[in-house]
């Protein structure tokens, strides 16, 4: 008969500690990698790729978690994902304006806020040692980041919001994890995070990077705007400033005045969608 290897309590505890240590090292290194990445990649597109890759990987490892999840689990994962998207958006945007070390230190405030949040929302009691630890943590973070009273910037403020959102996410995770399968909760959170990030990426692309309300001569002024008298043999002309003889040619054949509409794929696909 084959003998089964049974792990004792000490082995399980050691395995858990090693797993937490590996997660801590990976989490700390991620701040530096994310800081470097978002300087050259769109923020929300990066978040979409990050969470969609995680979703695909977990789905391939255990597809039954996806198909066996009930509505209550999906609803719980949806609620958790709202706090999780707040965590990652505020933290990642904050990294654009602060250093990776400051971001990591301020994010760690969630450990300080958890006893406070648990006392407020779960009615748990906080002993004197926890209170002393909370006070020392605030003092330590203040000294480590070398702040004056007004020295924090917008990146630090966004990261502080990230820490607060993390508290709500952790408290709710502790509440839902005992009622639902943790694997399914994580899997659907990654799926919802992918959807949120993709939507935000396209909204940013349309409203900021390529404004759908801008006119073509505002986008390409050097190519389209002309000065002086309008030649007699030129049609489709609009006068922008008659006093200074500024005029521009506009596109014909129904392509529209918006630069996005110069691409025939952009003209066809929105109506189909």
Short mmCIF file of N, CA and C in Angstrom, two decimals, residues 80 83 110-111 114 163-176:
data_model
loop_
_atom_site.label_atom_id
_atom_site.label_comp_id
_atom_site.label_asym_id
_atom_site.label_seq_id
_atom_site.Cartn_x
_atom_site.Cartn_y
_atom_site.Cartn_z
N UNK A 80 -16.76 43.08 -3.80
CA UNK A 80 -15.34 43.18 -3.47
C UNK A 80 -14.54 43.85 -4.59
N UNK A 83 -14.31 47.74 -4.46
CA UNK A 83 -13.27 48.26 -3.57
C UNK A 83 -11.88 47.98 -4.14
N UNK A 110 -2.86 50.53 5.65
CA UNK A 110 -4.06 49.71 5.77
C UNK A 110 -3.96 48.77 6.97
N UNK A 111 -2.74 48.35 7.31
CA UNK A 111 -2.57 47.49 8.49
C UNK A 111 -2.92 48.24 9.77
N UNK A 114 -6.94 48.73 9.77
CA UNK A 114 -7.79 47.55 9.93
C UNK A 114 -8.36 47.43 11.34
N UNK A 163 -5.15 53.04 0.75
CA UNK A 163 -5.04 52.31 2.02
C UNK A 163 -6.40 52.17 2.68
N UNK A 164 -7.22 53.24 2.62
CA UNK A 164 -8.56 53.18 3.22
C UNK A 164 -9.44 52.19 2.47
N UNK A 165 -9.38 52.23 1.13
CA UNK A 165 -10.16 51.27 0.34
C UNK A 165 -9.71 49.84 0.61
N UNK A 166 -8.42 49.65 0.87
CA UNK A 166 -7.90 48.32 1.19
C UNK A 166 -8.51 47.78 2.47
N UNK A 167 -8.74 48.68 3.43
CA UNK A 167 -9.33 48.25 4.70
C UNK A 167 -10.73 47.67 4.47
N UNK A 168 -11.55 48.38 3.71
CA UNK A 168 -12.90 47.90 3.42
C UNK A 168 -12.85 46.58 2.64
N UNK A 169 -11.89 46.48 1.70
CA UNK A 169 -11.79 45.25 0.92
C UNK A 169 -11.40 44.07 1.81
N UNK A 170 -10.45 44.28 2.72
CA UNK A 170 -10.00 43.20 3.59
C UNK A 170 -11.09 42.79 4.57
N UNK A 171 -11.79 43.77 5.15
CA UNK A 171 -12.86 43.46 6.10
C UNK A 171 -13.97 42.67 5.42
N UNK A 172 -14.36 43.11 4.21
CA UNK A 172 -15.42 42.41 3.48
C UNK A 172 -14.95 41.03 3.01
N UNK A 173 -13.67 40.93 2.66
CA UNK A 173 -13.13 39.62 2.26
C UNK A 173 -13.22 38.63 3.41
N UNK A 174 -12.88 39.09 4.63
CA UNK A 174 -13.02 38.22 5.80
C UNK A 174 -14.46 37.80 6.05
N UNK A 175 -15.39 38.69 5.69
CA UNK A 175 -16.81 38.38 5.87
C UNK A 175 -17.30 37.38 4.84
N UNK A 176 -16.91 37.59 3.57
CA UNK A 176 -17.44 36.73 2.49
C UNK A 176 -16.67 35.42 2.35
#
